[in-house]
Amino acid sequence: MNSAEPRTSDDRTFTAGHLPGRRASAWLRVSVWLGFPMACVGALWICFGRSLFGAGGSLVPTFLVSVGPLFLVVMLIASWRMRKDAQRYEAGTTSPLLSVVQTLTWVLAGIFGFLIPDRVDGKTVSGLSQVFGQDLVGLSAGFGNTFAILTFVGAFATLIIAIGQERFSDRKSSGRPATEDEILDALNYNDGQY
């Protein structure tokens, strides 16, 4: 079958950009393209965001070699895998699940960068305490750590989902079994011995 012939739902092998099954939603398409720039923005915000409120201190260099690069690498790899997956579908979009998890991770990174405390002139401050008063620095410290953990849970969840979906679409587009049921069918599994 050449690439000019129409595909039917019975075909088991698809070329890149021809897998059916994804909605052609504008947000799902934009999510694919925002992945790379938002990974960079999120990492920069985590490292420097509090500096915009006068709360950038001694932790900025520490975050530049630890938390920022880790977030950047995890989200860039997730975005790359998401883009490879989306390119295999006719709609050119990602899945709603991956889009939601990715967006939540961006929101969590934004909150984390705003809440994380730092030391400036011997005082502990945060973006929150600089905007809403020094009384909230303790709240920033407690919730900053919580949002740091949630941010990285979201980042790694984004990566794991992106890897899983990219592997699925890779197997499906090459005609190999992609789901557990298809793998068992290919092995002639009948609820007993192989």
Rosetta silent file (secondary structure, phi, psi, omega in degrees, C-alpha in Angstrom):
SEQUENCE: MNSAEPRTSDDRTFTAGHLPGRRASAWLRVSVWLGFPMACVGALWICFGRSLFGAGGSLVPTFLVSVGPLFLVVMLIASWRMRKDAQRYEAGTTSPLLSVVQTLTWVLAGIFGFLIPDRVDGKTVSGLSQVFGQDLVGLSAGFGNTFAILTFVGAFATLIIAIGQERFSDRKSSGRPATEDEILDALNYNDGQY
SCORE:     score description
SCORE:     0.000 S_00000001
   1 L     0.000  126.910  178.425    0.000    0.000    0.000 S_00000001
   2 L   -87.742  168.566 -173.573    1.511    3.349   -0.930 S_00000001
   3 L   -69.911  -14.359 -179.959    1.165    6.467    1.203 S_00000001
   4 L   -81.231  -19.859 -179.333   -1.381    8.011   -1.188 S_00000001
   5 L   -75.597  144.970  179.796   -3.932    5.255   -0.578 S_00000001
   6 L   -68.992  149.305  177.674   -6.462    5.873    2.186 S_00000001
   7 L   -90.133  146.958  174.652   -6.058    4.011    5.442 S_00000001
   8 L  -113.199  165.814 -179.075   -8.849    1.885    6.853 S_00000001
   9 L   -69.288  -15.469  179.001   -9.531    1.046   10.484 S_00000001
  10 L   -82.874  -14.235  178.958   -8.512   -2.558    9.752 S_00000001
  11 L   -63.724  138.082  179.465   -4.931   -1.567    8.864 S_00000001
  12 L  -101.249  -15.239 -178.700   -2.448   -2.630   11.548 S_00000001
  13 L  -118.429  130.621 -179.813    0.498   -0.597   10.270 S_00000001
  14 L  -127.368  149.888  174.061    0.458    3.185   10.040 S_00000001
  15 L   -90.229  169.102 -179.092    3.099    5.648    8.944 S_00000001
  16 L   -55.229  134.695  178.808    4.078    8.685   10.988 S_00000001
  17 L    84.665    7.402 -175.957    1.227   11.136   11.258 S_00000001
  18 L  -122.811    7.103  177.024   -1.462    8.612   10.377 S_00000001
  19 E   -73.783  132.356  176.086   -2.515    7.013   13.644 S_00000001
  20 L   -83.520  172.114  167.975   -6.186    7.694   14.367 S_00000001
  21 L   111.654    3.136  176.305   -7.627    8.218   17.798 S_00000001
  22 L  -118.872  142.225  177.060   -6.746   11.681   19.088 S_00000001
  23 L   -70.949  147.798  178.614   -9.023   14.702   19.177 S_00000001
  24 L   -93.091   58.996 -178.853   -7.963   17.688   17.093 S_00000001
  25 L   -85.537  140.390  179.172   -8.238   20.138   19.986 S_00000001
  26 H   -62.723  -41.984 -178.757   -6.375   23.454   19.832 S_00000001
  27 H   -64.376  -40.350 -179.750   -5.288   23.162   23.481 S_00000001
  28 H   -66.273  -32.118  177.005   -3.917   19.653   22.981 S_00000001
  29 H   -73.994  -42.615  179.554   -1.940   20.880   19.973 S_00000001
  30 H   -65.061  -35.612  178.835   -0.673   23.977   21.838 S_00000001
  31 H   -57.594  -37.770  179.223    0.388   21.787   24.782 S_00000001
  32 H   -64.149  -44.165 -176.809    2.811   19.986   22.508 S_00000001
  33 H   -76.957  -26.918  179.734    4.401   23.246   21.339 S_00000001
  34 H   -79.344  -14.446 -175.711    4.490   24.893   24.779 S_00000001
  35 H   -54.220  -50.839 -176.724    6.396   21.995   26.344 S_00000001
  36 H   -67.232  -51.772 -179.633    9.904   23.171   25.427 S_00000001
  37 H   -65.022  -36.574 -179.103    9.578   26.894   26.230 S_00000001
  38 H   -71.198  -26.665  173.173    7.632   26.242   29.436 S_00000001
  39 H   -63.189  -42.569  178.621   10.313   23.807   30.639 S_00000001
  40 H   -68.233  -45.838  179.343   12.819   26.653   30.313 S_00000001
  41 H   -61.463  -43.789  179.702   10.490   29.242   31.862 S_00000001
  42 H   -61.458  -43.948  179.354    9.667   26.907   34.757 S_00000001
  43 H   -64.763  -43.334  178.299   13.335   26.200   35.507 S_00000001
  44 H   -64.566  -39.391  179.504   14.214   29.902   35.351 S_00000001
  45 H   -64.845  -43.043  179.488   11.252   30.788   37.545 S_00000001
  46 H   -62.128  -39.032 -178.658   12.234   28.221   40.175 S_00000001
  47 H   -78.010  -44.883 -170.186   15.797   29.594   40.217 S_00000001
  48 H  -117.095   -9.555 -171.818   15.174   33.336   39.828 S_00000001
  49 H   -54.051  -42.245 -178.768   11.430   34.012   40.205 S_00000001
  50 H   -67.099  -20.308  178.040   11.601   35.192   43.787 S_00000001
  51 H   -64.788  -28.181  177.934   14.278   37.713   42.754 S_00000001
  52 H   -63.541  -20.843 -179.353   11.573   39.694   40.929 S_00000001
  53 H  -106.480   10.884 -179.556   10.070   40.403   44.368 S_00000001
  54 L    80.638   19.921 -177.533   13.390   41.231   46.050 S_00000001
  55 L  -113.537   17.537  178.181   13.722   37.780   47.605 S_00000001
  56 L   -85.839  119.257 -176.632   16.648   36.451   45.547 S_00000001
  57 L  -136.800 -135.364 -172.338   19.480   35.606   47.883 S_00000001
  58 L   -70.695  -17.138 -179.572   21.993   32.929   48.719 S_00000001
  59 H   -83.824  -12.240 -179.043   19.888   30.033   47.412 S_00000001
  60 H   -58.500  -50.823  178.029   19.858   31.280   43.806 S_00000001
  61 H   -62.467  -34.893  178.793   23.294   29.755   42.972 S_00000001
  62 H   -64.051  -44.182  179.601   22.329   26.554   44.786 S_00000001
  63 H   -68.698  -28.357  178.819   19.128   26.243   42.762 S_00000001
  64 H   -66.233  -23.452 -179.352   21.071   26.980   39.554 S_00000001
  65 L  -112.100    3.739 -178.204   23.074   23.763   39.995 S_00000001
  66 L  -131.239  -82.564 -171.368   20.424   21.539   41.571 S_00000001
  67 H   -67.451  -44.110 -178.672   16.682   22.052   41.381 S_00000001
  68 H   -60.402  -53.826  179.216   16.551   24.204   38.226 S_00000001
  69 H   -62.242  -35.638  178.680   18.571   21.893   35.952 S_00000001
  70 H   -63.298  -47.950  177.982   16.738   18.805   37.238 S_00000001
  71 H   -59.902  -44.348 -178.409   13.349   20.347   36.457 S_00000001
  72 H   -60.632  -48.728 -177.421   14.619   21.527   33.074 S_00000001
  73 H   -63.963  -46.442 -178.142   16.016   18.134   32.036 S_00000001
  74 H   -62.266  -45.612 -177.628   12.969   16.147   33.178 S_00000001
  75 H   -73.024  -32.124  176.351   10.494   18.474   31.467 S_00000001
  76 H   -67.126  -42.710  177.788   12.567   18.760   28.258 S_00000001
  77 H   -63.975  -42.318  177.836   12.760   14.979   27.924 S_00000001
  78 H   -61.505  -42.218 -179.999    9.016   14.725   28.611 S_00000001
  79 H   -65.780  -39.632  178.284    8.316   17.416   26.001 S_00000001
  80 H   -63.109  -46.377  179.109   10.525   15.686   23.437 S_00000001
  81 H   -65.792  -36.417  178.295    8.761   12.339   23.988 S_00000001
  82 H   -64.101  -42.802 -179.426    5.374   14.093   23.877 S_00000001
  83 H   -66.428  -41.769  177.236    6.223   15.737   20.552 S_00000001
  84 H   -59.970  -41.676  179.325    7.430   12.425   19.053 S_00000001
  85 H   -64.856  -47.137 -176.917    4.165   10.808   20.166 S_00000001
  86 H   -63.163  -33.036 -178.885    1.960   13.624   18.818 S_00000001
  87 H   -67.421  -17.945  179.748    3.659   13.512   15.410 S_00000001
  88 L   -83.648  -10.755 -176.617    2.436    9.939   14.920 S_00000001
  89 E  -102.465  146.382  179.059   -1.240   10.940   15.135 S_00000001
  90 L   -56.981  -39.247 -177.353   -3.336   12.470   12.381 S_00000001
  91 L   -74.220  -19.860 -179.050   -4.500   15.216   14.753 S_00000001
  92 L    67.246   30.409 -175.923   -0.913   16.072   15.768 S_00000001
  93 L  -120.268  166.827  173.168   -1.981   16.390   19.406 S_00000001
  94 L   -93.274  179.700  178.889   -1.078   14.938   22.760 S_00000001
  95 L   -83.669  153.366  176.816   -3.506   13.134   25.042 S_00000001
  96 H   -58.742  -38.585  179.366   -5.772   15.071   27.412 S_00000001
  97 H   -59.810  -49.753 -178.449   -4.207   13.263   30.391 S_00000001
  98 H   -64.852  -38.494  178.413   -0.676   14.296   29.471 S_00000001
  99 H   -62.763  -42.987 -179.630   -1.766   17.861   28.728 S_00000001
 100 H   -66.900  -45.569 -179.329   -3.466   18.191   32.131 S_00000001
 101 H   -63.726  -41.525  178.434   -0.529   16.693   34.053 S_00000001
 102 H   -62.953  -45.637  179.969    1.929   18.924   32.189 S_00000001
 103 H   -63.764  -42.603  176.888   -0.175   22.053   32.840 S_00000001
 104 H   -61.741  -36.285  177.826   -0.548   21.193   36.533 S_00000001
 105 H   -64.864  -40.762  176.573    3.224   20.789   36.745 S_00000001
 106 H   -62.036  -42.959  179.237    3.709   24.271   35.300 S_00000001
 107 H   -63.717  -45.273  178.849    1.261   25.699   37.856 S_00000001
 108 H   -61.389  -40.638  178.077    2.972   23.857   40.706 S_00000001
 109 H   -63.498  -37.842  177.405    6.373   25.141   39.552 S_00000001
 110 H   -63.814  -43.790  178.648    4.981   28.676   39.527 S_00000001
 111 H   -67.143  -43.082  178.551    3.685   28.361   43.082 S_00000001
 112 H   -57.504  -48.311  179.987    6.923   26.699   44.223 S_00000001
 113 H   -62.925  -29.406  179.325    9.053   29.519   42.790 S_00000001
 114 H   -79.748  -32.716 -174.742    6.866   32.102   44.529 S_00000001
 115 H   -90.854  -26.679 -170.839    6.847   30.360   47.917 S_00000001
 116 L   -62.365  127.324 -178.764   10.394   29.059   48.305 S_00000001
 117 L   -79.198  159.722  179.157   12.224   31.055   50.984 S_00000001
 118 E  -146.222  169.146  178.468   15.720   32.523   50.618 S_00000001
 119 E  -106.659  120.810  177.064   18.215   34.492   52.740 S_00000001
 120 E  -129.504  120.562 -179.877   18.637   38.179   51.907 S_00000001
 121 L    52.880   40.803  177.832   20.742   40.417   54.202 S_00000001
 122 L    78.617    1.312  178.902   20.510   37.863   57.009 S_00000001
 123 E  -110.959  145.960  173.701   16.706   37.657   56.829 S_00000001
 124 E   -86.483  125.127 -179.268   14.586   34.820   55.550 S_00000001
 125 E  -138.149  165.799  174.360   12.249   36.081   52.827 S_00000001
 126 L  -146.789  170.895  175.233   10.162   34.713   49.973 S_00000001
 127 H   -58.606  -42.838  179.469    8.189   36.118   47.090 S_00000001
 128 H   -61.298  -47.001 -177.828    5.027   35.669   49.159 S_00000001
 129 H   -68.957  -29.695  177.595    6.451   37.457   52.213 S_00000001
 130 H   -72.246  -32.639 -178.891    7.763   40.328   50.086 S_00000001
 131 H   -85.650  -42.646 -172.025    4.356   40.863   48.479 S_00000001
 132 H  -111.848    3.762  175.604    1.998   40.160   51.388 S_00000001
 133 L   115.728  147.116 -175.829    4.114   40.825   54.488 S_00000001
 134 H   -63.037  -20.523  179.689    6.928   39.299   56.505 S_00000001
 135 H   -62.514  -20.081 -175.588    4.438   37.439   58.730 S_00000001
 136 H   -93.284    6.150 -177.741    3.937   34.903   55.922 S_00000001
 137 H   -66.271  -35.108  177.025    7.574   33.750   55.662 S_00000001
 138 H   -66.150  -40.711  176.175    6.907   30.735   57.910 S_00000001
 139 H   -62.769  -40.148  177.773    3.930   29.778   55.783 S_00000001
 140 H   -61.028  -43.782 -178.131    6.147   30.133   52.706 S_00000001
 141 H   -62.613  -46.805 -178.727    8.755   27.787   54.162 S_00000001
 142 H   -65.335  -49.518 -178.375    6.236   25.092   55.013 S_00000001
 143 H   -77.950  -24.921  175.934    4.255   25.250   51.815 S_00000001
 144 H   -60.460  -44.168  178.323    7.354   25.935   49.691 S_00000001
 145 H   -66.173  -40.905  178.293    8.717   22.504   50.579 S_00000001
 146 H   -61.684  -45.048 -179.580    5.348   20.887   49.948 S_00000001
 147 H   -72.155  -25.752  173.428    5.053   22.531   46.541 S_00000001
 148 H   -63.436  -46.654  179.416    8.660   21.576   45.719 S_00000001
 149 H   -63.179  -46.321 -179.312    7.774   17.933   46.275 S_00000001
 150 H   -63.769  -36.230  178.429    4.515   18.256   44.323 S_00000001
 151 H   -61.756  -44.541 -178.285    6.330   20.027   41.464 S_00000001
 152 H   -77.488  -28.169  170.807    8.769   17.160   41.044 S_00000001
 153 H   -62.474  -44.784  177.808    6.062   14.537   41.440 S_00000001
 154 H   -63.540  -41.721 -179.300    4.256   16.327   38.599 S_00000001
 155 H   -63.769  -46.299 -179.904    7.424   16.607   36.499 S_00000001
 156 H   -71.280  -31.944  174.472    8.255   12.917   36.821 S_00000001
 157 H   -64.484  -41.394  176.594    4.600   11.954   36.264 S_00000001
 158 H   -58.959  -44.901 -179.674    4.677   14.016   33.058 S_00000001
 159 H   -64.296  -45.855 -177.904    7.839   12.194   31.993 S_00000001
 160 H   -64.425  -43.290  179.023    6.507    8.719   32.801 S_00000001
 161 H   -65.593  -42.513 -179.819    3.202    9.319   30.994 S_00000001
 162 H   -62.524  -41.642  178.644    5.008   10.836   27.979 S_00000001
 163 H   -64.133  -45.250  179.914    7.360    7.846   27.752 S_00000001
 164 H   -61.566  -44.046 -179.346    4.464    5.395   28.018 S_00000001
 165 H   -70.829  -36.476  178.506    2.393    7.113   25.351 S_00000001
 166 H   -67.046  -40.444  177.726    5.356    7.544   23.020 S_00000001
 167 H   -64.656  -40.664  178.865    6.254    3.851   23.337 S_00000001
 168 H   -60.902  -49.978 -177.398    2.612    2.885   22.693 S_00000001
 169 H   -68.284  -30.318  176.524    2.358    5.003   19.532 S_00000001
 170 H   -65.001  -46.329  179.017    5.755    3.763   18.335 S_00000001
 171 H   -65.273  -42.600 -177.973    4.651    0.144   18.633 S_00000001
 172 H   -64.876  -42.330 -177.080    1.256    0.886   17.092 S_00000001
 173 H   -71.670  -21.970  178.177    2.686    2.805   14.123 S_00000001
 174 L   -95.543    4.101  175.926    5.132    0.009   13.340 S_00000001
 175 L    83.956    3.896  177.932    2.411   -2.647   13.440 S_00000001
 176 L   -84.256  158.765  177.459    3.662   -4.352   16.602 S_00000001
 177 L   -60.495  132.905 -175.026    1.301   -5.204   19.466 S_00000001
 178 L  -110.126  -25.414 -179.705    0.869   -2.058   21.578 S_00000001
 179 L  -110.411  166.268  179.333   -1.448   -3.098   24.410 S_00000001
 180 H   -59.486  -41.910  179.039   -1.240   -5.976   26.841 S_00000001
 181 H   -61.941  -42.810  179.457   -4.172   -7.708   25.152 S_00000001
 182 H   -66.152  -36.750  178.052   -2.538   -7.394   21.716 S_00000001
 183 H   -65.211  -44.468  179.389    0.761   -8.751   23.085 S_00000001
 184 H   -66.449  -37.988  176.029   -1.010  -11.756   24.639 S_00000001
 185 H   -62.602  -40.866  179.917   -2.963  -12.352   21.427 S_00000001
 186 H   -64.697  -28.011  178.267    0.295  -12.307   19.442 S_00000001
 187 L   -88.967    3.372 -177.006    1.652  -14.965   21.817 S_00000001
 188 L    57.964   39.295  179.680   -1.533  -17.071   21.356 S_00000001
 189 L   -73.658  133.939 -178.071   -2.210  -16.828   25.095 S_00000001
 190 L  -130.847   40.795 -179.113   -5.407  -18.586   26.159 S_00000001
 191 L    66.041   17.356  178.972   -5.494  -18.066   29.959 S_00000001
 192 L  -136.459 -138.297  179.820   -3.256  -21.070   30.374 S_00000001
 193 L   -76.492  152.876  176.118    0.243  -22.013   29.352 S_00000001
 194 L   -73.305    0.000    0.000    2.074  -20.200   26.564 S_00000001
